[in-house]
Amino acid sequence: MKIVVIGGGAAGLGAAGAAKGQDPSAQVVVYTEYEDVAYSPCGIPFVHGREIESFEKLFLATKEQYVAQGIDVHYETTVESIDTRSKTIKVRGEGEVGYDKLVLATGWNYDTPDIPGAELGGIYHVKNIRAAMEWDRRLDDVRSAVVVESGPIAMEMVSALRHRDIEVTLVDPGPWPMADVIDPDIVEPVRKDWEEAGVSLKFGEHVTAFNGTDTLTHVSTSFGDLPAEIAVIGSHKVPNSALAQSAGIKLGSTGGVVVGPELRTSDPDVYAAGDCAEIPHGVSNVPLQGLSGSHAYAQGKTAGINAAGGTRTHNPVYVPWGMLAGSWMIGGVSFGETLATALGLPFVTGVANGITRARYYPGVKPITVKLLADPSTRRLIGAQMVGGEGIKERADFLGIVARTGITVDTLATMENVYSPAIGALNEPIAMAAQALVAKL
Amino acid sequence: MKIVVIGGGAAGLGAAGAAKGQDPSAQVVVYTEYEDVAYSPCGIPFVHGREIESFEKLFLATKEQYVAQGIDVHYETTVESIDTRSKTIKVRGEGEVGYDKLVLATGWNYDTPDIPGAELGGIYHVKNIRAAMEWDRRLDDVRSAVVVESGPIAMEMVSALRHRDIEVTLVDPGPWPMADVIDPDIVEPVRKDWEEAGVSLKFGEHVTAFNGTDTLTHVSTSFGDLPAEIAVIGSHKVPNSALAQSAGIKLGSTGGVVVGPELRTSDPDVYAAGDCAEIPHGVSNVPLQGLSGSHAYAQGKTAGINAAGGTRTHNPVYVPWGMLAGSWMIGGVSFGETLATALGLPFVTGVANGITRARYYPGVKPITVKLLADPSTRRLIGAQMVGGEGIKERADFLGIVARTGITVDTLATMENVYSPAIGALNEPIAMAAQALVAKL
């Protein structure tokens, strides 16, 4: 049994490790175009921002560890094509390579805005760690930067650049940061925080050209020209599915590879996992792509197990999410009001402004929880939160609440830990649910 | 409609406020034996430990606020008896007072160990804030203390006394701290922490006498005499239900007042809430007493609403709990291995040692999660945790999991937030559930 994995990110390595775990006798080969595998790209903005001291910290495992596990990683190799009839892939410099089962974990690219001058130096797509190391040295001499659109990585990069004392202008066509994901009331503290940190915020605006000779010197925008030595691209992720498409593997409405619950593609010997694939949303059944590293890793494991002869299914997703944004944590599950309205989903909201510890205990932080429920089923269809701590854990919790169909009535009567140093008398999730129930 | 509440703690004030909210025309009268209401007794150990700067910080509301709410609080009054036939109570100094509905919120007492010398000065029952203010001044001159048994308040007092540079000996008949609640593997980091902080730990031992003239000078124990200027009583809470019992109201196996789902006692016009009552446990149906302040407050609200003519029911409890212990947070839900074994409940465990943020992110803390599931239903029957952050939120989550019957299979495939600053790639709850499923 030979299992070939294309891609060395969380999905690819998750698949390789799980395949080897499922069938230790399987030959598992991973192809990656990069020099490294098994590092955390999500940490890059925090090294730029100096919260993390070095890029070396981001590596999770050494190349030797993969050798020891019996996983054969081919670095800096390009897979040029897949032939599903002969069950071979064509690798540049290696020729044709056969497989019994193939796992596509080709990841994502930035949705490149169609802006003239995009080929100039000084335009930074935060993704690869080697490139990030070079960019990091360069940041010492940069005085002005523009961040183009406010995707999640861009949100982190705004803070990172300010930590490096770089003047930052955020230009985003949306009406507020991450407008496709978060509601304006929830992100307002972040906007204010950035404003206080001296970030120039331009919402409802867009970059029209990158200008300079060889390297960027200024950008043209809908509100005029501004100087910028670098531009950080903060646009959405799009699935890197060109290889699959060329091989005749079915893509879906998002451009991601279509997979069933076993993460099998339209070809029975080919699986796909992570950002190159699309996964149905549990509430709306709409396919989604561009989820988190933990989704990619979990999907990779499922694909690897199945490729190696096991049986595991992947559930529809409810997408608990969270991140640091300025001095706040933001997060949620599934839909906010903006997205639910756009999708035409009926909903009622309940909002609570709570605290994370006893009011008098050092380190107590504010936390706002907004819950959305379907008025007929009274089930949770989404949540949005901003606060100083405890956002990730609550998002995980509410992800399970949405998935299992727990009603807001149940949440309204939840028990909660009260101990001054770690939790307040009233849990904001329960308070928000009580407010919601009162409206229903 | 006249509603009388006996007790000015979380249950009593919760009942008074909720009754007034339910029926603004109701006359609501609260009797308390103390000088104050509406402060947080749970904060007292942290003022002693200097984490919180003053006792004034612990007050939640002023006396004027209750007046403004139309709640008539009688301070420093003793209720001597209840006559359920004439629907009156006898108040010392006020005589007979009638009621339409009565709410018992008489709270708890320490289970006083039957030790000679218990009447000496220097023996501290942490409970009332005025007493705590006096004790706090005295602590400046104390050099040695003994803590008798390791109940939750005692756990916090051990740390508080060490923070004040007082030599501490903890004498507990159990085999490890809080042995009736927590498993030895989970509490081990706390034990080690205390050991490193110079606390003398004497498990499997007991105090046999308090010695001194007028005030404590030394204690006799099963392992010999030791000097101690103060003794902090850390024994269990027992329900303060004597008044109810004298009135012929039914008590249960714990000594707490028996209540139905509406928190009505055996007398149809009398409700009980908080530590004086017992509530069935959701997994075992065994009645429990001595829960947390958030339980007392929630029960108080339910009793108050019902007393004022509303209808609300209180659910069986699954008891998410958590607290600071040494430099750790500990917590859980329902049963650990020790208690489940003692109760004869069949269970399988899954344990995971995880981290709270990305491994490389500043402030990352270890966290251990142990889950217990019923092997036939695969439902969660308990959890135990120790870690550096995120314990309270996970305990709340797992409380709902236990209550709603979510299986460990569902937890094993939970989605989780991954973002370096706030959450790790792998959620320890999911990892523990995966370990558990693998065993089943």
Coordinates of C-alpha atoms in Angstrom, one line a residue, chain B residues 22-280:
Chain B
Q22 CA -41.7 38.9 39.6
D23 CA -44.2 40.9 41.6
P24 CA -43.2 44.6 42.1
S25 CA -46.2 45.1 44.4
A26 CA -45.1 42.3 46.8
Q27 CA -43.8 43.3 50.2
V28 CA -40.3 41.7 50.5
V29 CA -38.6 41.5 53.9
V30 CA -35.2 39.9 54.5
Y31 CA -33.9 39.0 58.0
T32 CA -30.2 38.5 58.5
E33 CA -28.2 37.9 61.7
Y34 CA -25.3 39.9 60.3
E35 CA -24.4 43.5 60.0
D36 CA -24.2 43.4 56.2
V37 CA -25.6 41.8 53.1
A38 CA -24.5 41.6 49.5
Y39 CA -20.8 41.1 49.9
S40 CA -18.8 38.2 48.5
P41 CA -17.6 36.0 51.3
C42 CA -15.7 33.9 48.7
G43 CA -13.2 36.8 48.4
I44 CA -12.1 36.8 52.0
P45 CA -9.1 34.4 51.6
F46 CA -7.8 36.6 48.8
V47 CA -7.9 39.7 51.0
H48 CA -6.0 37.8 53.6
G49 CA -3.5 36.7 51.0
R50 CA -3.2 40.4 49.7
E51 CA -4.3 39.6 46.2
I52 CA -7.2 41.9 46.9
E53 CA -6.4 45.2 48.6
S54 CA -9.3 45.6 51.0
F55 CA -12.5 44.1 52.3
E56 CA -14.4 47.1 51.0
K57 CA -13.8 45.7 47.5
L58 CA -15.9 42.7 48.3
F59 CA -19.2 44.6 48.8
L60 CA -21.5 44.3 45.8
A61 CA -24.2 46.8 46.7
T62 CA -24.9 49.4 49.4
K63 CA -27.7 49.2 51.9
E64 CA -29.3 52.2 50.1
Q65 CA -29.6 50.2 46.9
Y66 CA -31.8 47.6 48.6
V67 CA -33.9 50.4 50.1
A68 CA -34.2 51.8 46.5
Q69 CA -35.2 48.4 45.2
G70 CA -38.0 48.3 47.8
I71 CA -36.4 45.4 49.7
D72 CA -36.7 45.8 53.4
V73 CA -33.6 44.2 55.0
H74 CA -33.5 43.8 58.8
Y75 CA -29.9 43.5 59.9
E76 CA -28.6 41.8 63.1
T77 CA -31.9 40.1 63.7
T78 CA -32.4 36.6 64.9
V79 CA -35.3 34.6 63.7
E80 CA -36.1 32.3 66.6
S81 CA -38.9 30.1 65.2
I82 CA -41.3 29.5 62.4
D83 CA -45.0 28.6 62.8
T84 CA -46.2 27.2 59.5
R85 CA -49.8 26.9 60.7
S86 CA -50.2 30.6 61.6
K87 CA -47.7 31.5 58.8
T88 CA -45.6 33.6 61.2
I89 CA -42.0 33.8 62.3
K90 CA -40.8 35.0 65.7
V91 CA -38.1 37.6 65.4
R92 CA -36.1 38.5 68.5
G93 CA -37.0 42.1 69.5
E94 CA -39.8 42.3 66.8
G95 CA -42.1 39.6 68.0
E96 CA -44.4 37.7 65.6
V97 CA -44.2 38.6 61.9
G98 CA -46.6 37.2 59.4
Y99 CA -45.8 36.0 55.9
D100 CA -47.7 34.8 52.8
K101 CA -44.7 33.0 51.4
L102 CA -41.5 32.2 53.3
V103 CA -38.0 31.6 51.7
L104 CA -35.4 29.8 53.8
A105 CA -31.9 30.8 52.9
T106 CA -30.2 30.1 56.2
G107 CA -27.0 28.9 54.6
W108 CA -24.4 26.7 56.2
N109 CA -22.1 26.2 59.1
Y110 CA -18.7 24.5 59.3
D111 CA -19.0 20.9 60.4
T112 CA -17.4 21.5 63.7
P113 CA -14.9 18.7 64.5
D114 CA -15.5 17.4 68.0
I115 CA -12.1 18.5 69.4
P116 CA -11.4 19.6 72.9
G117 CA -10.5 23.3 73.2
A118 CA -12.6 24.5 70.3
E119 CA -13.9 27.4 72.5
L120 CA -10.4 28.9 72.7
G121 CA -9.5 32.2 71.0
G122 CA -7.4 31.8 67.9
I123 CA -9.7 29.4 66.2
Y124 CA -10.9 31.0 62.9
H125 CA -14.0 30.0 60.9
V126 CA -13.7 32.0 57.7
K127 CA -17.2 33.2 56.9
N128 CA -18.3 36.7 58.1
I129 CA -16.6 39.8 56.7
R130 CA -16.6 41.8 59.9
A131 CA -14.9 38.9 61.7
A132 CA -12.5 38.6 58.8
M133 CA -11.5 42.3 59.1
E134 CA -10.5 41.7 62.7
W135 CA -8.7 38.5 61.9
D136 CA -6.8 40.2 59.1
R137 CA -5.2 42.7 61.4
R138 CA -4.3 39.9 63.8
L139 CA -2.6 37.9 61.0
D140 CA 0.2 40.5 60.8
D141 CA 1.5 39.2 64.2
V142 CA 0.9 35.5 63.6
R143 CA 3.9 33.3 62.9
S144 CA 2.4 29.8 62.9
A145 CA -1.0 28.4 61.9
V146 CA -2.6 25.0 61.5
V147 CA -5.3 24.4 58.9
V148 CA -7.7 21.7 60.0
E149 CA -9.0 19.7 57.1
S150 CA -8.7 20.7 53.4
G151 CA -12.1 21.9 52.3
P152 CA -12.2 24.4 49.5
I153 CA -11.9 27.5 51.7
A154 CA -9.0 25.8 53.5
M155 CA -7.3 25.3 50.2
E156 CA -7.4 29.0 49.6
M157 CA -6.4 29.8 53.1
V158 CA -3.3 27.7 52.9
S159 CA -2.1 29.9 50.1
A160 CA -3.2 33.1 51.8
L161 CA -1.4 32.3 55.0
R162 CA 1.8 31.5 53.1
H163 CA 1.5 34.8 51.3
R164 CA 1.5 36.4 54.7
D165 CA 4.7 34.5 55.6
I166 CA 3.0 32.4 58.2
E167 CA 4.2 28.9 58.8
V168 CA 1.4 26.6 57.8
T169 CA 0.7 23.0 58.7
L170 CA -2.2 21.4 57.0
V171 CA -3.7 18.4 58.9
D172 CA -6.2 16.4 57.0
P173 CA -7.6 12.9 57.7
G174 CA -7.9 12.3 54.0
P175 CA -5.1 10.7 51.9
W176 CA -4.6 13.9 49.8
P177 CA -6.2 17.4 49.6
M178 CA -9.9 17.5 49.1
A179 CA -9.9 13.8 48.7
D180 CA -13.7 13.5 48.6
V181 CA -13.8 15.7 45.5
I182 CA -10.6 15.4 43.5
D183 CA -8.5 12.5 42.3
P184 CA -4.8 12.2 43.6
D185 CA -3.3 12.5 40.1
I186 CA -5.1 15.7 39.4
V187 CA -4.3 17.4 42.8
E188 CA -0.6 16.2 42.7
P189 CA 0.7 19.4 41.2
V190 CA -1.0 21.4 43.9
R191 CA 0.5 19.2 46.6
K192 CA 3.9 19.7 45.1
D193 CA 3.4 23.4 44.8
W194 CA 2.5 23.7 48.5
E195 CA 5.5 21.5 49.4
E196 CA 7.8 23.9 47.5
A197 CA 6.1 26.9 49.2
G198 CA 7.1 25.4 52.5
V199 CA 3.7 24.2 53.7
S200 CA 3.9 21.2 56.1
L201 CA 1.5 18.6 54.8
K202 CA 0.1 16.0 57.1
F203 CA -2.4 13.7 55.3
G204 CA -4.0 10.8 57.0
E205 CA -3.6 12.6 60.3
H206 CA -5.9 14.5 62.6
V207 CA -6.0 17.2 65.3
T208 CA -6.9 15.8 68.7
A209 CA -6.9 18.9 70.9
F210 CA -6.6 22.7 70.8
N211 CA -4.4 23.8 73.7
G212 CA -3.8 27.1 75.4
T213 CA -5.1 29.4 78.1
D214 CA -7.7 31.7 76.7
T215 CA -6.1 31.6 73.2
L216 CA -4.5 28.9 71.2
T217 CA -0.8 28.2 71.6
H218 CA -0.4 24.7 70.3
V219 CA -2.4 21.8 68.9
S220 CA -2.2 18.1 69.7
T221 CA -2.3 15.8 66.7
S222 CA -2.1 12.1 65.8
F223 CA 1.6 12.8 65.0
G224 CA 2.5 14.8 68.1
D225 CA 2.2 18.4 69.3
L226 CA 2.9 21.5 67.2
P227 CA 2.9 25.2 68.0
A228 CA 0.1 27.2 66.4
E229 CA -1.2 30.6 67.2
I230 CA -4.2 30.2 65.1
A231 CA -6.2 27.3 63.7
V232 CA -8.2 27.7 60.5
I233 CA -11.2 25.4 60.4
G234 CA -11.4 23.9 56.9
S235 CA -14.0 21.3 57.4
H236 CA -17.1 20.7 55.3
K237 CA -20.2 22.8 55.1
V238 CA -23.2 21.4 56.8
P239 CA -26.7 22.9 56.1
N240 CA -27.9 25.4 58.7
S241 CA -31.4 23.8 58.8
A242 CA -32.2 23.8 62.5
L243 CA -34.9 26.4 62.2
A244 CA -36.6 24.5 59.4
Q245 CA -36.4 21.3 61.4
S246 CA -37.9 22.9 64.5
A247 CA -40.8 24.0 62.4
G248 CA -41.4 20.4 61.2
I249 CA -40.1 21.0 57.7
K250 CA -38.7 17.9 56.2
L251 CA -35.0 17.4 56.1
G252 CA -33.2 14.9 53.8
S253 CA -30.2 12.5 54.1
T254 CA -27.7 15.3 54.1
G255 CA -29.4 17.3 56.8
G256 CA -30.5 19.8 54.2
V257 CA -34.1 20.9 53.6
V258 CA -35.8 18.7 51.0
V259 CA -37.2 20.7 48.1
G260 CA -39.0 19.8 44.8
P261 CA -38.1 21.2 41.4
E262 CA -39.8 24.5 42.3
L263 CA -37.7 24.6 45.5
R264 CA -40.8 24.3 47.6
T265 CA -40.3 22.5 50.9
S266 CA -42.7 20.0 52.6
D267 CA -44.8 23.0 53.5
P268 CA -46.5 24.5 50.4
D269 CA -45.9 28.1 51.5
V270 CA -42.2 27.7 52.4
Y271 CA -39.4 27.6 49.9
A272 CA -35.7 26.9 50.5
A273 CA -32.6 27.8 48.5
G274 CA -28.8 27.7 48.7
D275 CA -26.7 25.8 51.2
C276 CA -29.6 25.1 53.7
A277 CA -31.3 22.9 51.0
E278 CA -30.3 19.7 49.3
I279 CA -30.6 19.2 45.5
P280 CA -30.5 15.9 43.6

